Amino acid sequence: RSDNYVGCVISSPPKFHVEQSVYVLKQEIPVLLEKPIGKSLDEAKYLQSVESEANKAMSTALLLGYTWRWWNALRFLRNEIFAKKIGQRYFARIHVSAHLADWHPWERYQDFFMASKELGGGALLDESHWIDQMIWIFGMPSTLYGLSQKTSELEITSDDVVEIIAQYSDGFIVSIHLDILGRPHEKSIKIVGSEGTIVWSEENNEVGVSLVNSDTIKKFSDERNDMFVRLAMEFSDSLERNVTSTCSIDDGINVMKVIEAVRESTETGKVVQL
């Protein structure tokens, strides 16, 4: 709390996000909410309606914590795509793999909320950072086929592998692989276009741009905690003045639309229209 401003950070398991956010927003207190918005699109839309009312009394009612939006290498990659550095986009591949037992070495993975479907754990919801990156960089797809399932012998009730193939109206295709099983841990994005290729790798903290007559690599010196600090600073700034939100509840709703489409596709085995 400062002299004139107060805010609330909600970083509980996703099962409680909507209930807790609604309570705080109705007190006219701004919220910094950990992603995802909630467990389902319906409850996310309910929070959206409450947040819309709260916005009438506050400059920024809710900031959503899809933290990779504050990662400088990915901001650079996004700007390169917006500038059409690789020409017409053809396809992109997002690959994320990290074994759940390594996430919180101070506790049994079985006790971590990620192990519980009921609490909102699992690869599809928790790794939805990368669905958000797809939307943030490329916009909303028009159709998708998805599969989310429990594959391994991990002692969890949540999903551990997700595959998504999303198609855009111009024929552009994005494939996303998410798992909580792999070692070594890996995060990467590759985009191929008519004039070249852009590749981001978390391991090297760099973005490589390969064009017809040139290859460049831009390295970044960010530490992992930097994006969390930047998120917190933006929330702090929003308490004192009206600032443009890097990740709004509307952005989170779009992620939930894709999540629900993956669930529907998993259940029906069919392509889903968005």
Short mmCIF file of C-alpha atoms in Angstrom, two decimals:
data_model
loop_
_atom_site.label_atom_id
_atom_site.label_comp_id
_atom_site.label_asym_id
_atom_site.label_seq_id
_atom_site.Cartn_x
_atom_site.Cartn_y
_atom_site.Cartn_z
CA ARG A 1 0.00 0.00 0.00
CA SER A 2 1.15 3.56 -0.76
CA ASP A 3 -0.47 6.72 0.52
CA ASN A 4 -3.22 6.70 -2.10
CA TYR A 5 -3.09 3.39 -3.94
CA VAL A 6 -3.63 -0.27 -3.18
CA GLY A 7 -3.46 -3.38 -5.35
CA CYS A 8 -3.81 -7.13 -4.94
CA VAL A 9 -1.70 -9.95 -6.42
CA ILE A 10 -3.54 -13.25 -6.93
CA SER A 11 -1.20 -16.18 -7.55
CA SER A 12 -3.25 -19.08 -6.19
CA PRO A 13 -4.02 -22.24 -8.22
CA PRO A 14 -6.29 -21.51 -11.23
CA LYS A 15 -9.31 -23.07 -9.50
CA PHE A 16 -9.49 -20.00 -7.25
CA HIS A 17 -8.57 -17.24 -9.70
CA VAL A 18 -12.05 -16.12 -10.67
CA GLU A 19 -13.64 -16.29 -7.21
CA GLN A 20 -10.79 -14.38 -5.60
CA SER A 21 -10.50 -11.81 -8.41
CA VAL A 22 -14.23 -11.09 -8.35
CA TYR A 23 -14.12 -10.50 -4.60
CA VAL A 24 -11.18 -8.08 -4.88
CA LEU A 25 -12.50 -6.19 -7.91
CA LYS A 26 -15.84 -5.62 -6.17
CA GLN A 27 -13.85 -3.81 -3.45
CA GLU A 28 -12.55 -1.54 -6.26
CA ILE A 29 -9.01 -2.84 -5.79
CA PRO A 30 -6.90 -3.47 -8.93
CA VAL A 31 -5.71 -7.04 -9.50
CA LEU A 32 -2.50 -8.53 -10.84
CA LEU A 33 -3.68 -12.02 -11.75
CA GLU A 34 -1.48 -15.02 -12.44
CA LYS A 35 -2.37 -16.78 -15.67
CA PRO A 36 -4.57 -18.44 -16.81
CA ILE A 37 -7.76 -16.51 -15.99
CA GLY A 38 -9.39 -19.68 -14.69
CA LYS A 39 -10.19 -23.28 -15.48
CA SER A 40 -12.89 -22.66 -18.10
CA LEU A 41 -13.99 -20.11 -20.69
CA ASP A 42 -17.39 -19.63 -19.02
CA GLU A 43 -15.91 -18.58 -15.68
CA ALA A 44 -13.35 -16.43 -17.48
CA LYS A 45 -16.17 -14.57 -19.26
CA TYR A 46 -17.88 -14.01 -15.92
CA LEU A 47 -14.73 -12.39 -14.55
CA GLN A 48 -14.50 -10.33 -17.74
CA SER A 49 -17.96 -8.90 -17.08
CA VAL A 50 -17.05 -8.03 -13.48
CA GLU A 51 -13.76 -6.47 -14.62
CA SER A 52 -15.61 -4.38 -17.20
CA GLU A 53 -17.72 -2.84 -14.42
CA ALA A 54 -14.66 -2.33 -12.22
CA ASN A 55 -12.93 -0.46 -15.06
CA LYS A 56 -15.47 2.34 -14.64
CA ALA A 57 -13.95 3.10 -11.23
CA MET A 58 -10.27 2.26 -11.91
CA SER A 59 -7.82 3.07 -14.68
CA THR A 60 -6.51 -0.50 -14.83
CA ALA A 61 -8.73 -3.02 -13.06
CA LEU A 62 -6.82 -6.19 -13.99
CA LEU A 63 -3.40 -6.99 -15.41
CA LEU A 64 -2.87 -10.60 -16.49
CA GLY A 65 0.47 -12.27 -15.87
CA TYR A 66 1.42 -13.97 -19.13
CA THR A 67 4.97 -13.06 -18.20
CA TRP A 68 6.74 -14.02 -21.44
CA ARG A 69 5.23 -10.88 -22.99
CA TRP A 70 7.81 -9.02 -20.88
CA TRP A 71 10.75 -11.10 -22.18
CA ASN A 72 12.92 -8.87 -24.39
CA ALA A 73 13.97 -11.57 -26.87
CA LEU A 74 10.35 -12.40 -27.61
CA ARG A 75 9.45 -8.72 -27.92
CA PHE A 76 12.25 -8.40 -30.48
CA LEU A 77 11.03 -11.50 -32.36
CA ARG A 78 7.49 -10.13 -32.44
CA ASN A 79 8.67 -6.79 -33.79
CA GLU A 80 10.64 -8.57 -36.54
CA ILE A 81 7.48 -10.45 -37.57
CA PHE A 82 5.41 -7.24 -37.52
CA ALA A 83 8.07 -5.61 -39.71
CA LYS A 84 7.76 -8.54 -42.14
CA LYS A 85 11.49 -9.18 -42.02
CA ILE A 86 10.96 -12.75 -43.29
CA GLY A 87 8.29 -11.80 -45.81
CA GLN A 88 5.09 -13.78 -46.13
CA ARG A 89 4.71 -16.14 -43.19
CA TYR A 90 4.46 -19.84 -44.00
CA PHE A 91 4.56 -21.82 -40.76
CA ALA A 92 5.74 -21.66 -37.15
CA ARG A 93 6.70 -24.24 -34.56
CA ILE A 94 6.57 -23.65 -30.81
CA HIS A 95 8.19 -26.34 -28.68
CA VAL A 96 8.12 -26.36 -24.86
CA SER A 97 9.29 -29.30 -22.76
CA ALA A 98 10.19 -29.35 -19.04
CA HIS A 99 9.87 -32.24 -16.57
CA LEU A 100 7.41 -31.48 -13.79
CA ALA A 101 9.56 -33.04 -11.06
CA ASP A 102 12.24 -30.39 -11.72
CA TRP A 103 9.96 -27.36 -11.36
CA HIS A 104 9.80 -27.14 -7.56
CA PRO A 105 12.74 -29.10 -6.14
CA TRP A 106 11.73 -28.08 -2.61
CA GLU A 107 8.50 -30.14 -2.76
CA ARG A 108 7.16 -33.43 -4.09
CA TYR A 109 5.70 -32.89 -7.55
CA GLN A 110 2.66 -34.87 -6.41
CA ASP A 111 1.91 -32.08 -3.90
CA PHE A 112 2.28 -29.29 -6.46
CA PHE A 113 -1.04 -27.94 -7.79
CA MET A 114 0.23 -28.75 -11.29
CA ALA A 115 -0.38 -32.42 -10.51
CA SER A 116 -4.10 -31.81 -9.91
CA LYS A 117 -6.71 -31.45 -12.64
CA GLU A 118 -9.17 -30.23 -10.01
CA LEU A 119 -6.90 -27.35 -9.00
CA GLY A 120 -6.28 -26.36 -12.61
CA GLY A 121 -2.88 -27.93 -13.17
CA GLY A 122 -1.55 -29.57 -16.30
CA ALA A 123 0.29 -28.68 -19.48
CA LEU A 124 -2.64 -27.11 -21.36
CA LEU A 125 -3.59 -24.57 -18.69
CA ASP A 126 -0.26 -23.83 -17.08
CA GLU A 127 1.81 -23.76 -20.26
CA SER A 128 -0.81 -21.61 -21.97
CA HIS A 129 1.93 -18.94 -21.99
CA TRP A 130 2.73 -20.35 -25.42
CA ILE A 131 -0.83 -20.21 -26.69
CA ASP A 132 -0.74 -16.58 -25.60
CA GLN A 133 2.53 -16.09 -27.50
CA MET A 134 0.93 -17.51 -30.65
CA ILE A 135 -1.96 -15.06 -30.36
CA TRP A 136 0.26 -12.12 -29.33
CA ILE A 137 2.61 -12.61 -32.28
CA PHE A 138 0.28 -13.90 -35.01
CA GLY A 139 -3.30 -13.14 -33.91
CA MET A 140 -6.18 -15.56 -33.45
CA PRO A 141 -6.27 -18.61 -35.74
CA SER A 142 -9.41 -19.53 -37.64
CA THR A 143 -9.34 -23.31 -37.03
CA LEU A 144 -7.39 -25.79 -34.96
CA TYR A 145 -6.93 -29.44 -34.22
CA GLY A 146 -5.73 -30.28 -30.73
CA LEU A 147 -4.96 -33.15 -28.40
CA SER A 148 -4.46 -32.90 -24.64
CA GLN A 149 -3.89 -36.06 -22.61
CA LYS A 150 -2.18 -37.84 -19.74
CA THR A 151 0.50 -40.00 -21.33
CA SER A 152 3.17 -40.76 -18.76
CA GLU A 153 3.39 -42.64 -15.47
CA LEU A 154 3.67 -39.42 -13.47
CA GLU A 155 1.45 -39.54 -10.38
CA ILE A 156 -0.86 -36.76 -11.54
CA THR A 157 -4.49 -36.33 -12.57
CA SER A 158 -3.76 -33.48 -14.98
CA ASP A 159 -2.64 -33.64 -18.63
CA ASP A 160 1.07 -33.90 -19.45
CA VAL A 161 1.22 -33.66 -23.27
CA VAL A 162 -0.49 -31.22 -25.64
CA GLU A 163 -0.33 -30.97 -29.44
CA ILE A 164 -1.99 -28.14 -31.34
CA ILE A 165 -2.13 -27.42 -35.07
CA ALA A 166 -3.67 -24.00 -35.70
CA GLN A 167 -4.43 -22.58 -39.14
CA TYR A 168 -5.01 -18.96 -40.14
CA SER A 169 -7.22 -17.60 -42.90
CA ASP A 170 -4.16 -16.88 -45.09
CA GLY A 171 -2.99 -20.51 -44.86
CA PHE A 172 -0.33 -19.83 -42.20
CA ILE A 173 0.09 -22.78 -39.80
CA VAL A 174 1.31 -22.81 -36.20
CA SER A 175 2.06 -26.06 -34.43
CA ILE A 176 2.52 -26.06 -30.66
CA HIS A 177 3.99 -28.87 -28.59
CA LEU A 178 3.74 -28.67 -24.79
CA ASP A 179 4.84 -31.31 -22.32
CA ILE A 180 5.83 -31.57 -18.65
CA LEU A 181 7.95 -34.68 -19.24
CA GLY A 182 11.11 -33.72 -21.10
CA ARG A 183 14.74 -33.43 -20.07
CA PRO A 184 16.69 -31.34 -20.80
CA HIS A 185 14.22 -28.49 -20.57
CA GLU A 186 13.60 -26.71 -23.85
CA LYS A 187 11.73 -23.66 -25.10
CA SER A 188 11.97 -22.51 -28.70
CA ILE A 189 10.03 -20.77 -31.47
CA LYS A 190 10.80 -21.09 -35.18
CA ILE A 191 9.03 -19.11 -37.90
CA VAL A 192 9.60 -19.70 -41.61
CA GLY A 193 8.61 -17.18 -44.26
CA SER A 194 9.13 -16.41 -47.94
CA GLU A 195 12.28 -14.35 -47.27
CA GLY A 196 13.86 -16.28 -44.40
CA THR A 197 13.58 -17.80 -40.93
CA ILE A 198 13.52 -16.49 -37.36
CA VAL A 199 14.44 -18.75 -34.44
CA TRP A 200 14.31 -18.02 -30.70
CA SER A 201 15.95 -20.31 -28.17
CA GLU A 202 15.63 -19.84 -24.41
CA GLU A 203 18.77 -21.89 -23.82
CA ASN A 204 21.01 -19.38 -25.62
CA ASN A 205 18.78 -16.37 -24.92
CA GLU A 206 19.07 -15.24 -28.52
CA VAL A 207 17.11 -14.65 -31.71
CA GLY A 208 18.59 -15.72 -35.03
CA VAL A 209 17.39 -14.15 -38.28
CA SER A 210 18.39 -15.96 -41.50
CA LEU A 211 17.60 -14.10 -44.71
CA VAL A 212 18.59 -14.78 -48.32
CA ASN A 213 21.90 -12.91 -48.13
CA SER A 214 22.50 -12.51 -44.39
CA ASP A 215 22.48 -14.30 -41.05
CA THR A 216 22.32 -12.34 -37.83
CA ILE A 217 22.10 -13.39 -34.18
CA LYS A 218 20.91 -10.99 -31.50
CA LYS A 219 21.83 -12.01 -27.97
CA PHE A 220 20.03 -10.86 -24.84
CA SER A 221 21.33 -10.60 -21.29
CA ASP A 222 18.04 -10.86 -19.40
CA GLU A 223 17.76 -13.04 -16.33
CA ARG A 224 14.60 -15.10 -15.93
CA ASN A 225 13.41 -12.99 -13.01
CA ASP A 226 13.53 -9.81 -15.11
CA MET A 227 10.21 -10.47 -16.80
CA PHE A 228 8.48 -10.90 -13.42
CA VAL A 229 10.00 -7.63 -12.22
CA ARG A 230 8.83 -5.84 -15.38
CA LEU A 231 5.32 -7.21 -14.90
CA ALA A 232 5.30 -6.04 -11.26
CA MET A 233 6.59 -2.59 -12.26
CA GLU A 234 3.84 -2.21 -14.86
CA PHE A 235 1.23 -3.13 -12.26
CA SER A 236 2.73 -0.67 -9.80
CA ASP A 237 2.69 2.06 -12.46
CA SER A 238 -0.94 1.27 -13.28
CA LEU A 239 -1.94 2.00 -9.68
CA GLU A 240 -0.72 5.57 -10.00
CA ARG A 241 -1.64 6.48 -13.57
CA ASN A 242 -3.46 5.20 -16.61
CA VAL A 243 -1.03 3.02 -18.59
CA THR A 244 -1.52 0.78 -21.60
CA SER A 245 -1.92 -2.81 -20.45
CA THR A 246 0.58 -5.27 -21.94
CA CYS A 247 -1.78 -8.17 -21.18
CA SER A 248 -5.45 -7.52 -20.53
CA ILE A 249 -8.31 -9.80 -19.55
CA ASP A 250 -9.43 -9.73 -23.20
CA ASP A 251 -6.08 -11.28 -24.14
CA GLY A 252 -6.68 -13.98 -21.55
CA ILE A 253 -10.16 -14.65 -22.91
CA ASN A 254 -8.65 -15.36 -26.33
CA VAL A 255 -6.28 -17.88 -24.73
CA MET A 256 -9.21 -19.56 -23.00
CA LYS A 257 -11.06 -19.77 -26.34
CA VAL A 258 -8.13 -21.71 -27.78
CA ILE A 259 -7.92 -23.92 -24.68
CA GLU A 260 -11.63 -24.77 -24.94
CA ALA A 261 -11.17 -25.53 -28.65
CA VAL A 262 -8.31 -27.93 -27.83
CA ARG A 263 -10.53 -29.65 -25.27
CA GLU A 264 -13.37 -29.93 -27.78
CA SER A 265 -11.03 -31.27 -30.46
CA THR A 266 -9.60 -33.80 -28.01
CA GLU A 267 -13.08 -35.04 -27.18
CA THR A 268 -14.44 -35.15 -30.74
CA GLY A 269 -11.29 -35.86 -32.74
CA LYS A 270 -12.32 -33.09 -35.12
CA VAL A 271 -11.04 -29.72 -36.33
CA VAL A 272 -12.69 -26.86 -34.43
CA GLN A 273 -13.69 -23.52 -35.89
CA LEU A 274 -12.72 -20.47 -33.81
#
